[in-house]
Amino acid sequence: MDTDILSKLAPMLRHTHTHTQNKLSCTGKLTRGYRDLHIHVHSHALSKLAHMPRHITSLHRDHTETHTFMFILTQPASCTEKHTQMLPSEKEFHDAAKRNDVARMRELIRRGVNVKVKNNTDRTALHWAAGAGHEQAVRLLLEHEIPVDDEDSFGMNALLLSAWFGHLRVLQILVNAGAKINCVNKNGRNLLHCAAQRGHVPVMEFILDDLEDMQVDKTDKMDRTAFHLAAEHGRLEVVEFLIGSGCSHSVKDKEKNTALHLAAKNGHPTVLQRVIEAGLDLEEKNMEGLTALHMAVEEGHYDCVKLLLEAGCDVNTQTQKAMTCLHYAALHGYEDMARILIDAGVYIDAVNHQKASAVHIAVLQNFPAIVKLLIDTECNLDILDNRQQPPLHIAAEHGRQDIAEMILIAGVNLKLTDKQGKTSLDVAARGNHINLADMIIKADRFYKWEKDNLNSDSDSWVAKHLTFKQDHRLETQHIRSVMWRLATKYLKPNEWKKLAHYWKFTDAHIRAIEQQWAGTKSYREHGHRMLLIWLHGAIIAGENPIKGLYEGLVGICRRDLAESIRKKANADSTSPRKCTAM
């Protein structure tokens, strides 16, 4: 196909499928100067897209720092009306520039290819050649008067790309060719920003020493300087270079972050150490009231947290929402982080703007290890949040049995009520968390028994074996089987309540059990639950369960049933008199 035909067809090919483009919506995330472009296509447009090419192009080039130059191109790349379809020869020209195939480029130029052609992200062959560091291809393109300052859809031109990828020689060639040195991309980042973010000190030296009007503290659209970007991305050599070049250390970005915040947030301990040595204020807060320590904890960077604590950061400082570092450790389940903060003297019962302590948050987020650590540190388990809920209410509301078990064993006030006047037992029953409700009743009965019968000896048999969970042990299997038959075959609808009152179950206990609905014969399940709860207390007290069951049935005027149950229970009973509490 001759040159004239190509030139006539090009405009037609570049503006086809406009209807299909209107079916597309685009989102983009800017990353390292370029962004991956994600195209969401309406299902009814797929058939029209079938014949539209997708260009996924990557160019890899090894450098001393092993940089990879990759762009993901999708059709189309923006939500504008522009829709460019490159001719095969034009695409081949771009590909030749990417691999520095100057001979092929010359041949295509001789055949009349459009040197200035742009792809669907507005990139020319010069973008590719400059980004890949291909000096020969760059020189050839400049010889054929390719526009040196053209920007792609992200505001990146060839000069910015050469700085981004650290190609000093290409950058110098472009500067000598008249490229505008004060260019910025769509994020407002200039040559120095690009080089600093990627860690290219030689490029930065050239920019500051040989180019005019290049300010070391120039800010981008986020008010970040090269020093911010170097700290954020862990570029220690760049940080050292900028400090030596006299940059401002304490400048803040739009979110009021200093370089200290950014190094801590992104987990760069060596950079963080150098920034600390530069004299930045350790207690400086950003717009949300976070210090560098808050950020390091929230992102889980243990080494940075340790470093900041050793440097003297205040472990108890609070954000605008009254969050301490311990709140953030609890929020994300960072056990080691919580431990080092506790060792540093953090106040474990501090509350945030919702009056939630660290243990409230750990319970809500379901981090049992954090809850155990805080309990071991003797946190206040009866503290109330802004819903007037202690931690146990939260565990009951969400059915967190393991956490509730730890809290109940530690000992809490079960009479506390929330804003609706509900106890933790009410909350568990309302949520149909049957096992958890039974655990709370067991704990309530145990607390009463403990008050009258136990001393404070934490090494007692009860303290070592205490649990409020369901009993599945072999040694109690027989008596549990007897209780199941009693509840489902022999007890009349209201007799389980009589037994419950005889054994000093409270009205609140009975209401919580009755709240379970298991059909028209729910009383059977209610009775069985009550019997198992009673058994828990009998075993803890060291009583004979069969004897206690007999006395209870006699106490509600069912001597006949008491005799029958005792005979059945003693017939093949092998369970010991004293066994571990269930």
mmCIF file of N, CA and C in Angstrom, residues 214-333:
data_model
loop_
_atom_site.group_PDB
_atom_site.id
_atom_site.type_symbol
_atom_site.label_atom_id
_atom_site.label_comp_id
_atom_site.label_asym_id
_atom_site.label_seq_id
_atom_site.Cartn_x
_atom_site.Cartn_y
_atom_site.Cartn_z
ATOM 1 N N MET A 214 15.742 25.614 38.934
ATOM 2 C CA MET A 214 15.254 24.369 39.524
ATOM 3 C C MET A 214 15.374 24.476 41.044
ATOM 4 N N GLN A 215 14.251 24.664 41.711
ATOM 5 C CA GLN A 215 14.236 24.852 43.160
ATOM 6 C C GLN A 215 14.152 23.505 43.873
ATOM 7 N N VAL A 216 14.999 23.332 44.868
ATOM 8 C CA VAL A 216 15.061 22.056 45.568
ATOM 9 C C VAL A 216 13.794 21.777 46.369
ATOM 10 N N ASP A 217 13.077 22.828 46.786
ATOM 11 C CA ASP A 217 11.869 22.650 47.601
ATOM 12 C C ASP A 217 10.577 22.910 46.826
ATOM 13 N N LYS A 218 10.633 22.819 45.518
ATOM 14 C CA LYS A 218 9.443 22.985 44.697
ATOM 15 C C LYS A 218 8.425 21.903 45.057
ATOM 16 N N THR A 219 7.145 22.269 45.139
ATOM 17 C CA THR A 219 6.117 21.310 45.543
ATOM 18 C C THR A 219 5.246 20.883 44.371
ATOM 19 N N ASP A 220 4.664 19.694 44.502
ATOM 20 C CA ASP A 220 3.714 19.213 43.499
ATOM 21 C C ASP A 220 2.294 19.591 43.932
ATOM 22 N N LYS A 221 1.298 18.996 43.311
ATOM 23 C CA LYS A 221 -0.081 19.364 43.625
ATOM 24 C C LYS A 221 -0.509 18.930 45.025
ATOM 25 N N MET A 222 0.242 18.009 45.610
ATOM 26 C CA MET A 222 -0.034 17.599 46.987
ATOM 27 C C MET A 222 0.845 18.353 47.976
ATOM 28 N N ASP A 223 1.531 19.375 47.469
ATOM 29 C CA ASP A 223 2.468 20.166 48.276
ATOM 30 C C ASP A 223 3.633 19.327 48.783
ATOM 31 N N ARG A 224 3.980 18.296 48.042
ATOM 32 C CA ARG A 224 5.115 17.460 48.424
ATOM 33 C C ARG A 224 6.358 17.869 47.650
ATOM 34 N N THR A 225 7.459 17.929 48.368
ATOM 35 C CA THR A 225 8.742 18.255 47.756
ATOM 36 C C THR A 225 9.455 16.964 47.383
ATOM 37 N N ALA A 226 10.599 17.118 46.743
ATOM 38 C CA ALA A 226 11.421 15.951 46.430
ATOM 39 C C ALA A 226 11.816 15.218 47.710
ATOM 40 N N PHE A 227 12.024 15.974 48.792
ATOM 41 C CA PHE A 227 12.387 15.378 50.081
ATOM 42 C C PHE A 227 11.252 14.493 50.604
ATOM 43 N N HIS A 228 10.019 14.962 50.476
ATOM 44 C CA HIS A 228 8.859 14.145 50.844
ATOM 45 C C HIS A 228 8.859 12.827 50.062
ATOM 46 N N LEU A 229 9.017 12.940 48.750
ATOM 47 C CA LEU A 229 8.915 11.764 47.887
ATOM 48 C C LEU A 229 10.031 10.769 48.156
ATOM 49 N N ALA A 230 11.225 11.275 48.405
ATOM 50 C CA ALA A 230 12.350 10.392 48.709
ATOM 51 C C ALA A 230 12.106 9.637 50.012
ATOM 52 N N ALA A 231 11.586 10.336 51.017
ATOM 53 C CA ALA A 231 11.289 9.691 52.301
ATOM 54 C C ALA A 231 10.160 8.679 52.148
ATOM 55 N N GLU A 232 9.150 9.054 51.389
ATOM 56 C CA GLU A 232 7.992 8.183 51.192
ATOM 57 C C GLU A 232 8.373 6.874 50.518
ATOM 58 N N HIS A 233 9.313 6.944 49.586
ATOM 59 C CA HIS A 233 9.673 5.765 48.797
ATOM 60 C C HIS A 233 10.980 5.113 49.248
ATOM 61 N N GLY A 234 11.497 5.543 50.374
ATOM 62 C CA GLY A 234 12.655 4.871 50.958
ATOM 63 C C GLY A 234 13.958 5.081 50.224
ATOM 64 N N ARG A 235 14.153 6.244 49.628
ATOM 65 C CA ARG A 235 15.375 6.528 48.862
ATOM 66 C C ARG A 235 16.407 7.208 49.771
ATOM 67 N N LEU A 236 17.185 6.397 50.471
ATOM 68 C CA LEU A 236 18.133 6.934 51.453
ATOM 69 C C LEU A 236 19.182 7.824 50.806
ATOM 70 N N GLU A 237 19.750 7.408 49.666
ATOM 71 C CA GLU A 237 20.781 8.214 49.002
ATOM 72 C C GLU A 237 20.221 9.569 48.572
ATOM 73 N N VAL A 238 18.986 9.567 48.133
ATOM 74 C CA VAL A 238 18.357 10.827 47.727
ATOM 75 C C VAL A 238 18.138 11.725 48.939
ATOM 76 N N VAL A 239 17.688 11.127 50.036
ATOM 77 C CA VAL A 239 17.496 11.894 51.272
ATOM 78 C C VAL A 239 18.810 12.539 51.698
ATOM 79 N N GLU A 240 19.880 11.758 51.673
ATOM 80 C CA GLU A 240 21.204 12.284 52.035
ATOM 81 C C GLU A 240 21.599 13.425 51.096
ATOM 82 N N PHE A 241 21.373 13.226 49.811
ATOM 83 C CA PHE A 241 21.740 14.237 48.820
ATOM 84 C C PHE A 241 20.951 15.528 49.032
ATOM 85 N N LEU A 242 19.656 15.410 49.268
ATOM 86 C CA LEU A 242 18.815 16.598 49.441
ATOM 87 C C LEU A 242 19.145 17.343 50.733
ATOM 88 N N ILE A 243 19.438 16.597 51.788
ATOM 89 C CA ILE A 243 19.854 17.251 53.032
ATOM 90 C C ILE A 243 21.149 18.019 52.799
ATOM 91 N N GLY A 244 22.069 17.379 52.064
ATOM 92 C CA GLY A 244 23.328 18.045 51.726
ATOM 93 C C GLY A 244 23.142 19.231 50.803
ATOM 94 N N SER A 245 22.041 19.227 50.048
ATOM 95 C CA SER A 245 21.763 20.330 49.123
ATOM 96 C C SER A 245 20.989 21.464 49.785
ATOM 97 N N GLY A 246 20.715 21.311 51.075
ATOM 98 C CA GLY A 246 20.062 22.383 51.815
ATOM 99 C C GLY A 246 18.560 22.435 51.706
ATOM 100 N N CYS A 247 17.923 21.308 51.461
ATOM 101 C CA CYS A 247 16.462 21.310 51.361
ATOM 102 C C CYS A 247 15.833 21.588 52.727
ATOM 103 N N SER A 248 14.580 22.008 52.709
ATOM 104 C CA SER A 248 13.841 22.221 53.952
ATOM 105 C C SER A 248 13.417 20.870 54.512
ATOM 106 N N HIS A 249 13.717 20.628 55.791
ATOM 107 C CA HIS A 249 13.421 19.332 56.398
ATOM 108 C C HIS A 249 11.991 19.236 56.907
ATOM 109 N N SER A 250 11.455 20.340 57.370
ATOM 110 C CA SER A 250 10.188 20.301 58.107
ATOM 111 C C SER A 250 8.977 20.722 57.286
ATOM 112 N N VAL A 251 9.136 20.922 55.998
ATOM 113 C CA VAL A 251 8.015 21.339 55.165
ATOM 114 C C VAL A 251 6.913 20.277 55.203
ATOM 115 N N LYS A 252 5.641 20.725 55.128
ATOM 116 C CA LYS A 252 4.500 19.818 55.205
ATOM 117 C C LYS A 252 3.739 19.793 53.885
ATOM 118 N N ASP A 253 3.135 18.641 53.596
ATOM 119 C CA ASP A 253 2.310 18.549 52.395
ATOM 120 C C ASP A 253 0.881 18.998 52.718
ATOM 121 N N LYS A 254 -0.036 18.796 51.790
ATOM 122 C CA LYS A 254 -1.409 19.273 51.979
ATOM 123 C C LYS A 254 -2.094 18.612 53.169
ATOM 124 N N GLU A 255 -1.679 17.402 53.489
ATOM 125 C CA GLU A 255 -2.261 16.694 54.625
ATOM 126 C C GLU A 255 -1.465 16.936 55.898
ATOM 127 N N LYS A 256 -0.533 17.904 55.807
ATOM 128 C CA LYS A 256 0.310 18.299 56.940
ATOM 129 C C LYS A 256 1.275 17.197 57.374
ATOM 130 N N ASN A 257 1.628 16.327 56.434
ATOM 131 C CA ASN A 257 2.628 15.303 56.717
ATOM 132 C C ASN A 257 4.024 15.854 56.467
ATOM 133 N N THR A 258 4.940 15.516 57.363
ATOM 134 C CA THR A 258 6.348 15.807 57.118
ATOM 135 C C THR A 258 6.992 14.567 56.520
ATOM 136 N N ALA A 259 8.256 14.684 56.163
ATOM 137 C CA ALA A 259 8.986 13.521 55.655
ATOM 138 C C ALA A 259 9.032 12.417 56.704
ATOM 139 N N LEU A 260 9.021 12.799 57.978
ATOM 140 C CA LEU A 260 9.023 11.826 59.073
ATOM 141 C C LEU A 260 7.762 10.965 59.022
ATOM 142 N N HIS A 261 6.619 11.601 58.808
ATOM 143 C CA HIS A 261 5.356 10.866 58.690
ATOM 144 C C HIS A 261 5.425 9.853 57.543
ATOM 145 N N LEU A 262 5.907 10.307 56.398
ATOM 146 C CA LEU A 262 5.872 9.471 55.196
ATOM 147 C C LEU A 262 6.837 8.300 55.283
ATOM 148 N N ALA A 263 8.006 8.520 55.863
ATOM 149 C CA ALA A 263 8.967 7.426 56.037
ATOM 150 C C ALA A 263 8.416 6.391 57.006
ATOM 151 N N ALA A 264 7.777 6.856 58.081
ATOM 152 C CA ALA A 264 7.204 5.946 59.075
ATOM 153 C C ALA A 264 6.023 5.178 58.498
ATOM 154 N N LYS A 265 5.155 5.872 57.788
ATOM 155 C CA LYS A 265 3.962 5.247 57.224
ATOM 156 C C LYS A 265 4.305 4.155 56.227
ATOM 157 N N ASN A 266 5.361 4.365 55.465
ATOM 158 C CA ASN A 266 5.705 3.419 54.401
ATOM 159 C C ASN A 266 6.778 2.419 54.805
ATOM 160 N N GLY A 267 7.187 2.461 56.064
ATOM 161 C CA GLY A 267 8.061 1.415 56.588
ATOM 162 C C GLY A 267 9.491 1.456 56.111
ATOM 163 N N HIS A 268 10.131 2.614 56.192
ATOM 164 C CA HIS A 268 11.529 2.752 55.774
ATOM 165 C C HIS A 268 12.386 3.151 56.980
ATOM 166 N N PRO A 269 12.826 2.177 57.784
ATOM 167 C CA PRO A 269 13.544 2.508 59.026
ATOM 168 C C PRO A 269 14.863 3.236 58.813
ATOM 169 N N THR A 270 15.621 2.893 57.770
ATOM 170 C CA THR A 270 16.910 3.570 57.562
ATOM 171 C C THR A 270 16.700 5.035 57.185
ATOM 172 N N VAL A 271 15.724 5.280 56.338
ATOM 173 C CA VAL A 271 15.389 6.665 55.986
ATOM 174 C C VAL A 271 14.837 7.386 57.207
ATOM 175 N N LEU A 272 14.000 6.700 57.959
ATOM 176 C CA LEU A 272 13.418 7.290 59.162
ATOM 177 C C LEU A 272 14.511 7.714 60.142
ATOM 178 N N GLN A 273 15.505 6.854 60.309
ATOM 179 C CA GLN A 273 16.610 7.181 61.211
ATOM 180 C C GLN A 273 17.333 8.441 60.752
ATOM 181 N N ARG A 274 17.564 8.546 59.450
ATOM 182 C CA ARG A 274 18.275 9.715 58.922
ATOM 183 C C ARG A 274 17.434 10.978 59.075
ATOM 184 N N VAL A 275 16.142 10.870 58.877
ATOM 185 C CA VAL A 275 15.263 12.028 59.024
ATOM 186 C C VAL A 275 15.197 12.463 60.486
ATOM 187 N N ILE A 276 15.186 11.492 61.389
ATOM 188 C CA ILE A 276 15.221 11.823 62.821
ATOM 189 C C ILE A 276 16.503 12.575 63.152
ATOM 190 N N GLU A 277 17.612 12.090 62.603
ATOM 191 C CA GLU A 277 18.905 12.737 62.840
ATOM 192 C C GLU A 277 18.938 14.155 62.278
ATOM 193 N N ALA A 278 18.119 14.399 61.257
ATOM 194 C CA ALA A 278 18.069 15.742 60.665
ATOM 195 C C ALA A 278 17.362 16.737 61.572
ATOM 196 N N GLY A 279 16.735 16.225 62.633
ATOM 197 C CA GLY A 279 16.167 17.110 63.640
ATOM 198 C C GLY A 279 14.692 17.403 63.515
ATOM 199 N N LEU A 280 13.942 16.586 62.809
ATOM 200 C CA LEU A 280 12.501 16.833 62.696
ATOM 201 C C LEU A 280 11.801 16.581 64.029
ATOM 202 N N ASP A 281 10.744 17.334 64.275
ATOM 203 C CA ASP A 281 9.974 17.225 65.513
ATOM 204 C C ASP A 281 9.228 15.891 65.536
ATOM 205 N N LEU A 282 9.540 15.056 66.520
ATOM 206 C CA LEU A 282 8.934 13.733 66.608
ATOM 207 C C LEU A 282 7.437 13.792 66.916
ATOM 208 N N GLU A 283 6.994 14.871 67.533
ATOM 209 C CA GLU A 283 5.590 14.977 67.942
ATOM 210 C C GLU A 283 4.749 15.795 66.965
ATOM 211 N N GLU A 284 5.317 16.128 65.811
ATOM 212 C CA GLU A 284 4.566 16.886 64.805
ATOM 213 C C GLU A 284 3.358 16.073 64.355
ATOM 214 N N LYS A 285 2.191 16.735 64.282
ATOM 215 C CA LYS A 285 0.961 16.049 63.898
ATOM 216 C C LYS A 285 0.485 16.513 62.529
ATOM 217 N N ASN A 286 -0.130 15.581 61.799
ATOM 218 C CA ASN A 286 -0.685 15.957 60.500
ATOM 219 C C ASN A 286 -2.119 16.462 60.662
ATOM 220 N N MET A 287 -2.828 16.571 59.563
ATOM 221 C CA MET A 287 -4.164 17.164 59.584
ATOM 222 C C MET A 287 -5.132 16.388 60.479
ATOM 223 N N GLU A 288 -4.937 15.085 60.583
ATOM 224 C CA GLU A 288 -5.816 14.253 61.401
ATOM 225 C C GLU A 288 -5.279 14.062 62.812
ATOM 226 N N GLY A 289 -4.183 14.745 63.107
ATOM 227 C CA GLY A 289 -3.616 14.652 64.444
ATOM 228 C C GLY A 289 -2.729 13.447 64.663
ATOM 229 N N LEU A 290 -2.294 12.802 63.591
ATOM 230 C CA LEU A 290 -1.428 11.630 63.706
ATOM 231 C C LEU A 290 0.037 12.043 63.727
ATOM 232 N N THR A 291 0.788 11.434 64.621
ATOM 233 C CA THR A 291 2.236 11.593 64.604
ATOM 234 C C THR A 291 2.831 10.483 63.747
ATOM 235 N N ALA A 292 4.132 10.549 63.552
ATOM 236 C CA ALA A 292 4.807 9.489 62.802
ATOM 237 C C ALA A 292 4.625 8.141 63.496
ATOM 238 N N LEU A 293 4.596 8.146 64.825
ATOM 239 C CA LEU A 293 4.417 6.901 65.581
ATOM 240 C C LEU A 293 3.047 6.291 65.309
ATOM 241 N N HIS A 294 2.009 7.114 65.295
ATOM 242 C CA HIS A 294 0.671 6.614 64.952
ATOM 243 C C HIS A 294 0.697 5.912 63.594
ATOM 244 N N MET A 295 1.327 6.566 62.625
ATOM 245 C CA MET A 295 1.332 6.027 61.260
ATOM 246 C C MET A 295 2.097 4.711 61.172
ATOM 247 N N ALA A 296 3.226 4.644 61.845
ATOM 248 C CA ALA A 296 4.026 3.421 61.820
ATOM 249 C C ALA A 296 3.261 2.264 62.451
ATOM 250 N N VAL A 297 2.554 2.541 63.545
ATOM 251 C CA VAL A 297 1.763 1.501 64.206
ATOM 252 C C VAL A 297 0.612 1.063 63.313
ATOM 253 N N GLU A 298 -0.101 2.029 62.760
ATOM 254 C CA GLU A 298 -1.273 1.704 61.943
ATOM 255 C C GLU A 298 -0.907 0.850 60.733
ATOM 256 N N GLU A 299 0.252 1.104 60.154
ATOM 257 C CA GLU A 299 0.670 0.345 58.973
ATOM 258 C C GLU A 299 1.430 -0.930 59.333
ATOM 259 N N GLY A 300 1.666 -1.154 60.628
ATOM 260 C CA GLY A 300 2.293 -2.405 61.059
ATOM 261 C C GLY A 300 3.788 -2.483 60.866
ATOM 262 N N HIS A 301 4.474 -1.346 60.891
ATOM 263 C CA HIS A 301 5.925 -1.334 60.678
ATOM 264 C C HIS A 301 6.638 -1.370 62.031
ATOM 265 N N TYR A 302 6.891 -2.574 62.501
ATOM 266 C CA TYR A 302 7.439 -2.780 63.846
ATOM 267 C C TYR A 302 8.782 -2.090 64.026
ATOM 268 N N ASP A 303 9.684 -2.242 63.049
ATOM 269 C CA ASP A 303 11.022 -1.647 63.169
ATOM 270 C C ASP A 303 10.943 -0.126 63.300
ATOM 271 N N CYS A 304 10.035 0.467 62.560
ATOM 272 C CA CYS A 304 9.872 1.925 62.637
ATOM 273 C C CYS A 304 9.307 2.339 63.994
ATOM 274 N N VAL A 305 8.375 1.566 64.498
ATOM 275 C CA VAL A 305 7.805 1.854 65.816
ATOM 276 C C VAL A 305 8.884 1.772 66.882
ATOM 277 N N LYS A 306 9.671 0.710 66.825
ATOM 278 C CA LYS A 306 10.755 0.529 67.798
ATOM 279 C C LYS A 306 11.735 1.695 67.733
ATOM 280 N N LEU A 307 12.059 2.105 66.529
ATOM 281 C CA LEU A 307 12.996 3.212 66.323
ATOM 282 C C LEU A 307 12.444 4.520 66.892
ATOM 283 N N LEU A 308 11.186 4.790 66.640
ATOM 284 C CA LEU A 308 10.569 6.030 67.121
ATOM 285 C C LEU A 308 10.444 6.044 68.646
ATOM 286 N N LEU A 309 10.133 4.897 69.218
ATOM 287 C CA LEU A 309 10.052 4.820 70.682
ATOM 288 C C LEU A 309 11.425 5.042 71.311
ATOM 289 N N GLU A 310 12.437 4.445 70.704
ATOM 290 C CA GLU A 310 13.799 4.636 71.213
ATOM 291 C C GLU A 310 14.253 6.083 71.066
ATOM 292 N N ALA A 311 13.709 6.770 70.052
ATOM 293 C CA ALA A 311 14.065 8.177 69.841
ATOM 294 C C ALA A 311 13.331 9.103 70.806
ATOM 295 N N GLY A 312 12.347 8.551 71.532
ATOM 296 C CA GLY A 312 11.666 9.345 72.549
ATOM 297 C C GLY A 312 10.274 9.817 72.201
ATOM 298 N N CYS A 313 9.611 9.197 71.227
ATOM 299 C CA CYS A 313 8.239 9.599 70.880
ATOM 300 C C CYS A 313 7.292 9.357 72.055
ATOM 301 N N ASP A 314 6.320 10.232 72.195
ATOM 302 C CA ASP A 314 5.311 10.097 73.243
ATOM 303 C C ASP A 314 4.351 8.977 72.863
ATOM 304 N N VAL A 315 4.350 7.906 73.646
ATOM 305 C CA VAL A 315 3.543 6.739 73.317
ATOM 306 C C VAL A 315 2.058 6.970 73.593
ATOM 307 N N ASN A 316 1.734 8.002 74.366
ATOM 308 C CA ASN A 316 0.338 8.242 74.748
ATOM 309 C C ASN A 316 -0.322 9.399 74.004
ATOM 310 N N THR A 317 0.365 9.977 73.028
ATOM 311 C CA THR A 317 -0.239 11.091 72.298
ATOM 312 C C THR A 317 -1.472 10.607 71.539
ATOM 313 N N GLN A 318 -2.478 11.486 71.416
ATOM 314 C CA GLN A 318 -3.748 11.117 70.799
ATOM 315 C C GLN A 318 -4.028 11.956 69.555
ATOM 316 N N THR A 319 -4.747 11.362 68.625
ATOM 317 C CA THR A 319 -5.124 12.039 67.389
ATOM 318 C C THR A 319 -6.344 12.926 67.641
ATOM 319 N N GLN A 320 -6.838 13.547 66.584
ATOM 320 C CA GLN A 320 -8.039 14.374 66.719
ATOM 321 C C GLN A 320 -9.248 13.547 67.143
ATOM 322 N N LYS A 321 -9.219 12.257 66.834
ATOM 323 C CA LYS A 321 -10.294 11.367 67.265
ATOM 324 C C LYS A 321 -9.926 10.640 68.555
ATOM 325 N N ALA A 322 -8.907 11.181 69.240
ATOM 326 C CA ALA A 322 -8.462 10.656 70.542
ATOM 327 C C ALA A 322 -7.942 9.227 70.457
ATOM 328 N N MET A 323 -7.454 8.836 69.291
ATOM 329 C CA MET A 323 -6.881 7.501 69.118
ATOM 330 C C MET A 323 -5.430 7.501 69.583
ATOM 331 N N THR A 324 -5.085 6.508 70.403
ATOM 332 C CA THR A 324 -3.686 6.309 70.766
ATOM 333 C C THR A 324 -3.091 5.255 69.845
ATOM 334 N N CYS A 325 -1.801 5.070 69.953
ATOM 335 C CA CYS A 325 -1.143 4.033 69.153
ATOM 336 C C CYS A 325 -1.690 2.650 69.497
ATOM 337 N N LEU A 326 -2.039 2.446 70.774
ATOM 338 C CA LEU A 326 -2.582 1.149 71.183
ATOM 339 C C LEU A 326 -3.932 0.882 70.525
ATOM 340 N N HIS A 327 -4.728 1.918 70.330
ATOM 341 C CA HIS A 327 -5.990 1.758 69.605
ATOM 342 C C HIS A 327 -5.728 1.200 68.202
ATOM 343 N N TYR A 328 -4.726 1.748 67.527
ATOM 344 C CA TYR A 328 -4.423 1.296 66.164
ATOM 345 C C TYR A 328 -3.890 -0.133 66.157
ATOM 346 N N ALA A 329 -3.078 -0.481 67.138
ATOM 347 C CA ALA A 329 -2.572 -1.851 67.229
ATOM 348 C C ALA A 329 -3.731 -2.824 67.436
ATOM 349 N N ALA A 330 -4.693 -2.437 68.280
ATOM 350 C CA ALA A 330 -5.865 -3.277 68.521
ATOM 351 C C ALA A 330 -6.751 -3.357 67.285
ATOM 352 N N LEU A 331 -6.866 -2.253 66.576
ATOM 353 C CA LEU A 331 -7.713 -2.186 65.384
ATOM 354 C C LEU A 331 -7.259 -3.163 64.305
ATOM 355 N N HIS A 332 -5.952 -3.347 64.196
ATOM 356 C CA HIS A 332 -5.410 -4.198 63.131
ATOM 357 C C HIS A 332 -4.895 -5.547 63.637
ATOM 358 N N GLY A 333 -4.985 -5.782 64.933
ATOM 359 C CA GLY A 333 -4.573 -7.078 65.467
ATOM 360 C C GLY A 333 -3.078 -7.282 65.541
#
